[in-house]
CSV table of C-alpha atoms in Angstrom, one decimal:
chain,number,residue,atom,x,y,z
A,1195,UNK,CA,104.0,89.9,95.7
A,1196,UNK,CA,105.4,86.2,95.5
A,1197,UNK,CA,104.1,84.5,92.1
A,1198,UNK,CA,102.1,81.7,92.6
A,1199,UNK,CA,102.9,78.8,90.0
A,1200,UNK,CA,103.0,75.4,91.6
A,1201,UNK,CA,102.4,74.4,95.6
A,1202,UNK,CA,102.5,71.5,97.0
A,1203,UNK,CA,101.6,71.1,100.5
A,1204,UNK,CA,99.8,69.5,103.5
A,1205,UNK,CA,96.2,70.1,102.8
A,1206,UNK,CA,93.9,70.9,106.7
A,1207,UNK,CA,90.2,70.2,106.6
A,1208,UNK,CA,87.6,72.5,108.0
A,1209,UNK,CA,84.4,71.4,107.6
A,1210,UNK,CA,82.6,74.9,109.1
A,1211,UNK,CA,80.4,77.0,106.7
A,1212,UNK,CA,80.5,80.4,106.5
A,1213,UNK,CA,83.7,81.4,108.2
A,1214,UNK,CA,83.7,85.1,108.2
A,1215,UNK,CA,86.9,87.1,108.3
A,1216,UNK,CA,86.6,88.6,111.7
A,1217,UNK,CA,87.1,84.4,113.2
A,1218,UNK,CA,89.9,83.9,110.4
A,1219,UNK,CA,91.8,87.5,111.8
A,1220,UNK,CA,89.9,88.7,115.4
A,1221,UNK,CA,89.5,92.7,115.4
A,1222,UNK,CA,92.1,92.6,118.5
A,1223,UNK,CA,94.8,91.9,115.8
A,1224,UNK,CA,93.6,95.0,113.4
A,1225,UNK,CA,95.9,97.3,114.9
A,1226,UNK,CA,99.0,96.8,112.5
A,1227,UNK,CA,99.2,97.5,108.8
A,1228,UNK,CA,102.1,95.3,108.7
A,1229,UNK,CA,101.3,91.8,106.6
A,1230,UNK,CA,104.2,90.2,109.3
A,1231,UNK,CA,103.1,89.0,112.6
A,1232,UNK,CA,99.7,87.8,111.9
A,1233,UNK,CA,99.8,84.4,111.4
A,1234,UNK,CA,99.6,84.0,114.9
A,1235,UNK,CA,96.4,85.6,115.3
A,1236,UNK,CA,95.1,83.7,112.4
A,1237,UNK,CA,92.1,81.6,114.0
A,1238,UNK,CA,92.6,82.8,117.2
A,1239,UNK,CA,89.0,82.4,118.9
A,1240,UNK,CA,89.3,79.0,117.6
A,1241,UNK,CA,92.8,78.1,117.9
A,1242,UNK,CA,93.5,79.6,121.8
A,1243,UNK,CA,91.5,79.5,125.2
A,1244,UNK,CA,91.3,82.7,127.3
A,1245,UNK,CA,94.5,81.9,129.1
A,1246,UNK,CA,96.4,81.7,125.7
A,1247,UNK,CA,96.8,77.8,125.4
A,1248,UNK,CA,96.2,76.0,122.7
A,1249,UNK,CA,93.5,74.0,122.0
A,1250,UNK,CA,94.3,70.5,121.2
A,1251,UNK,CA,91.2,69.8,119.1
A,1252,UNK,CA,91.9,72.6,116.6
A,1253,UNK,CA,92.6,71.8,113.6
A,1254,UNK,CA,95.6,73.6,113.2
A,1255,UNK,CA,97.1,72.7,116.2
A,1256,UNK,CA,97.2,69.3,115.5
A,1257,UNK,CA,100.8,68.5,114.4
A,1258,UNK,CA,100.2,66.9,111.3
A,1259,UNK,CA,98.5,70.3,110.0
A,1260,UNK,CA,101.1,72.5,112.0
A,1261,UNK,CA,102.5,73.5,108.3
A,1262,UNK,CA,99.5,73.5,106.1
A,1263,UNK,CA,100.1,75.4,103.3
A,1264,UNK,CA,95.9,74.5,101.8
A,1265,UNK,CA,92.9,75.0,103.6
A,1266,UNK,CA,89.7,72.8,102.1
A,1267,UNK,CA,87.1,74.9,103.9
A,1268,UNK,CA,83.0,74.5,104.0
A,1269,UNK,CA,80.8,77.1,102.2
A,1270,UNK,CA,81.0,80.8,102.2
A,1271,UNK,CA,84.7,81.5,103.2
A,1272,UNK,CA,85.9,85.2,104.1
A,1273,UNK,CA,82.2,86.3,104.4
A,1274,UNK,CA,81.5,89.4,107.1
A,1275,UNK,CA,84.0,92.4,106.7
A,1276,UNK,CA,86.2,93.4,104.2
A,1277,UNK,CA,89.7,93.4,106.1
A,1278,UNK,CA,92.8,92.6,104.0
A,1279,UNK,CA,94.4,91.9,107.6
A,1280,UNK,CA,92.5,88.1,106.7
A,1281,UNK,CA,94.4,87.3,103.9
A,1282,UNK,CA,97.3,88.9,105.8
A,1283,UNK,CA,96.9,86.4,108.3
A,1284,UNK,CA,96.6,83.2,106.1
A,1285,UNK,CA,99.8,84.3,104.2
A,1286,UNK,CA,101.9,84.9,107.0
A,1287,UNK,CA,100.7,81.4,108.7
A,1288,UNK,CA,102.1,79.8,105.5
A,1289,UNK,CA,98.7,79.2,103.8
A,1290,UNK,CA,98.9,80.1,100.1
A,1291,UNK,CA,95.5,78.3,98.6
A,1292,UNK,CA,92.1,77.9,100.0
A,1293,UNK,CA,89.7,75.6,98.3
A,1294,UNK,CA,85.5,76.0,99.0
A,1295,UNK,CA,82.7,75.9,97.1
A,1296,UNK,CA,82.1,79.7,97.5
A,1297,UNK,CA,83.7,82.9,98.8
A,1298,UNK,CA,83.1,86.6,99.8
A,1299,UNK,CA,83.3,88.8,97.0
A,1300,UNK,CA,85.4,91.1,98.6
A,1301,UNK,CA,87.5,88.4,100.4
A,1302,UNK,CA,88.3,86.7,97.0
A,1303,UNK,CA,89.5,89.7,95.2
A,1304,UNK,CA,92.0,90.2,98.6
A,1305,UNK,CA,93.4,86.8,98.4
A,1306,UNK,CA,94.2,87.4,94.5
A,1307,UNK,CA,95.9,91.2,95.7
A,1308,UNK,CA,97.9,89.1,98.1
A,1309,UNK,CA,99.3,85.8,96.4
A,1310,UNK,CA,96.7,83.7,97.5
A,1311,UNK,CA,95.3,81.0,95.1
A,1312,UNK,CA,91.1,80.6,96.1
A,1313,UNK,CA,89.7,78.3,94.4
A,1314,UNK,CA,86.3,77.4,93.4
A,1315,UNK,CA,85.0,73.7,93.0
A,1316,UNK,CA,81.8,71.8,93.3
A,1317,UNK,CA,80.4,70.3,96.2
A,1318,UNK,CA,81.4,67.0,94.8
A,1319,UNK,CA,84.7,68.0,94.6
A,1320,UNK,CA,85.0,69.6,97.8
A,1321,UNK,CA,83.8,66.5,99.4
A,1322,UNK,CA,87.0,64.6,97.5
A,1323,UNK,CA,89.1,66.9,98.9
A,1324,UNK,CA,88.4,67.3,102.1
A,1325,UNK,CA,88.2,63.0,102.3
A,1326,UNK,CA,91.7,63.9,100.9
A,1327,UNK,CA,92.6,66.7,103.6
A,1328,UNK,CA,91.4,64.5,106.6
A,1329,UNK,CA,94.4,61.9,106.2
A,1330,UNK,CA,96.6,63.6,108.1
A,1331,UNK,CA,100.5,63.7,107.7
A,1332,UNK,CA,99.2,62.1,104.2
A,1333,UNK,CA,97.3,64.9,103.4
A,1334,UNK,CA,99.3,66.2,100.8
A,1335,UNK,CA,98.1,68.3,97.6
A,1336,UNK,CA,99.5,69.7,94.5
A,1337,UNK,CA,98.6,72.9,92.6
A,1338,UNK,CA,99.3,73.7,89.4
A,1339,UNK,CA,97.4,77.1,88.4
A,1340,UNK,CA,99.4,77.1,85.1
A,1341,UNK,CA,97.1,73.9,84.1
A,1342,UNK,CA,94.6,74.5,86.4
A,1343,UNK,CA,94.3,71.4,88.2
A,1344,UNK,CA,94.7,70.1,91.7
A,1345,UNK,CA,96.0,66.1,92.1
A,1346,UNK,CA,95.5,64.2,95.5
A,1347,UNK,CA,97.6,61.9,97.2
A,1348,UNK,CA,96.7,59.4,95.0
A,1349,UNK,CA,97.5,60.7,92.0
A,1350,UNK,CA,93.4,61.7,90.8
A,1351,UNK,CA,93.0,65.3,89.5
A,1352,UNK,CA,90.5,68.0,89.7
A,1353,UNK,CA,90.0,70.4,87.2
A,1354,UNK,CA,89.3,74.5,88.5
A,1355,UNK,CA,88.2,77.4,86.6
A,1356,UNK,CA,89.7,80.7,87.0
A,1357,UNK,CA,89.6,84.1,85.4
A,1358,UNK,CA,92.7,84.7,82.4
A,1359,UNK,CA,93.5,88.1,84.3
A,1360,UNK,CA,93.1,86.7,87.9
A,1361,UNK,CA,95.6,84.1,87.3
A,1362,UNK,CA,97.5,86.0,84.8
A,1363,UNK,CA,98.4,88.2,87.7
A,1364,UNK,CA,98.9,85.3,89.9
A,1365,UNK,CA,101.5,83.7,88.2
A,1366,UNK,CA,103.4,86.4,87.7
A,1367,UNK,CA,103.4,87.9,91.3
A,1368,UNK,CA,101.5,91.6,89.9
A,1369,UNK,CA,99.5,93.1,92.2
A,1370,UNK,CA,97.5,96.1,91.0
A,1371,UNK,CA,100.8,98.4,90.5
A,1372,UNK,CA,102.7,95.5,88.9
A,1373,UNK,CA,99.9,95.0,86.5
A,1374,UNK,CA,100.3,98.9,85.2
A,1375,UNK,CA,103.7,98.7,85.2
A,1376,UNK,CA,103.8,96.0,83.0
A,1377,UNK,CA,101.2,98.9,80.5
A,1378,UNK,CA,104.3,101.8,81.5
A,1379,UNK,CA,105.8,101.5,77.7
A,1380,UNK,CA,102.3,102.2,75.9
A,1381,UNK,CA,101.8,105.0,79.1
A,1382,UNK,CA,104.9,106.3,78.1
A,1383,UNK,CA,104.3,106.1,74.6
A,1384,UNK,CA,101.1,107.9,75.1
A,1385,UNK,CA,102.7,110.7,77.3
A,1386,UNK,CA,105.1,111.5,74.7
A,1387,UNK,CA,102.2,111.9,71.9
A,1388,UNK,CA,100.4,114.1,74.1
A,1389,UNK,CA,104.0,115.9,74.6
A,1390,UNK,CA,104.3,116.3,71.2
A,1391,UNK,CA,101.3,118.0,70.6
A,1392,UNK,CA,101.6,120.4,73.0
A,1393,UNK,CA,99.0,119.1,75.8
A,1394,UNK,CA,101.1,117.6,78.2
């Protein structure tokens, strides 16, 4: 898994509560266990009409938000099902941090398993940012998880909280099979006691 230290990048607004995972992936796109390919199915029901054209309104169609690599979203983001193909789908579009007030269980731990910076601020805050996000080409934010703090493109900065382990993990790129290969020498140390007395 990529670390995730700094990321700077053009920041899209979506002002929608409670966007569950089956609009952020569509269950037509579940068919692959590959994390490649599904950026474009990311939004799909939102970002397509039936005959496959875009739809100019969309957020992410707009150009300046073509290459957002932040999404400030409304309340509730990744509720609904548990798919990892959601997180898939965000990474593989390019977007490595989502900002709400609130997230899916479930959804939040994904994002962590798959690179993805979620973070949680106040409704305050999220109001900043997405007054921030809605400028456009100018939308531009930077992340720094090492101090924890996001700065607008005015140079003001937001403070976030996250969990030691959470962004331990983050900023090292250790999924959960990186994280107990970092533990192998005290494993190995502990297989070799049990060796030594006979029990292994």
């Amino acid at each position: 898994m990529d670390k995730f230290t700094t990321l700077e990048g053009v920041a899209a607004p979506m002002r929608i509560i409670n966007i569950d995972t089956d609009r952020i992936i569509p269950k037509q796109y579940l068919k692959t266990i590959k994390r490649t390919g599904l950026g474009k199915g990311l939004f799909a029901e939102m970002r397509y009409n039936d005959d496959g054209s875009e739809k100019p309104d969309f957020v992410l169609n707009q150009p300046a938000y073509r290459n957002a690599k932040i999404l400030v979203a409304g309340d509730n983001f990744g509720c609904g099902s548990s798919r990892e193909h959601a997180p898939w789908a965000l990474a593989d579009f390019g977007i490595r941090c989502v900002i709400s007030t609130s997230f899916a269980d479930i959804f939040f731990n994904n994002c962590a398993k798959n690179g993805i910076l979620a973070i949680v601020v106040s409704p305050e805050d999220l109001e900043k940012l997405f007054e921030d996000a809605e400028r456009g080409a100018n939308a531009t934010l930077s992340i720094d998880l090492a101090a924890q703090t996001i700065r607008g493109p005015d140079g003001g900065t937001l403070h976030f909280d996250i969990e030691p382990a959470r962004k331990h993990s983050l900023l090292n790129g250790l999924d959960e099979i990186g994280l107990t290969l970092e533990r192998a020498p005290a494993i190995d140390a502990y297989e070799a006691k049990l060796a030594a007395r006979g029990w292994a």
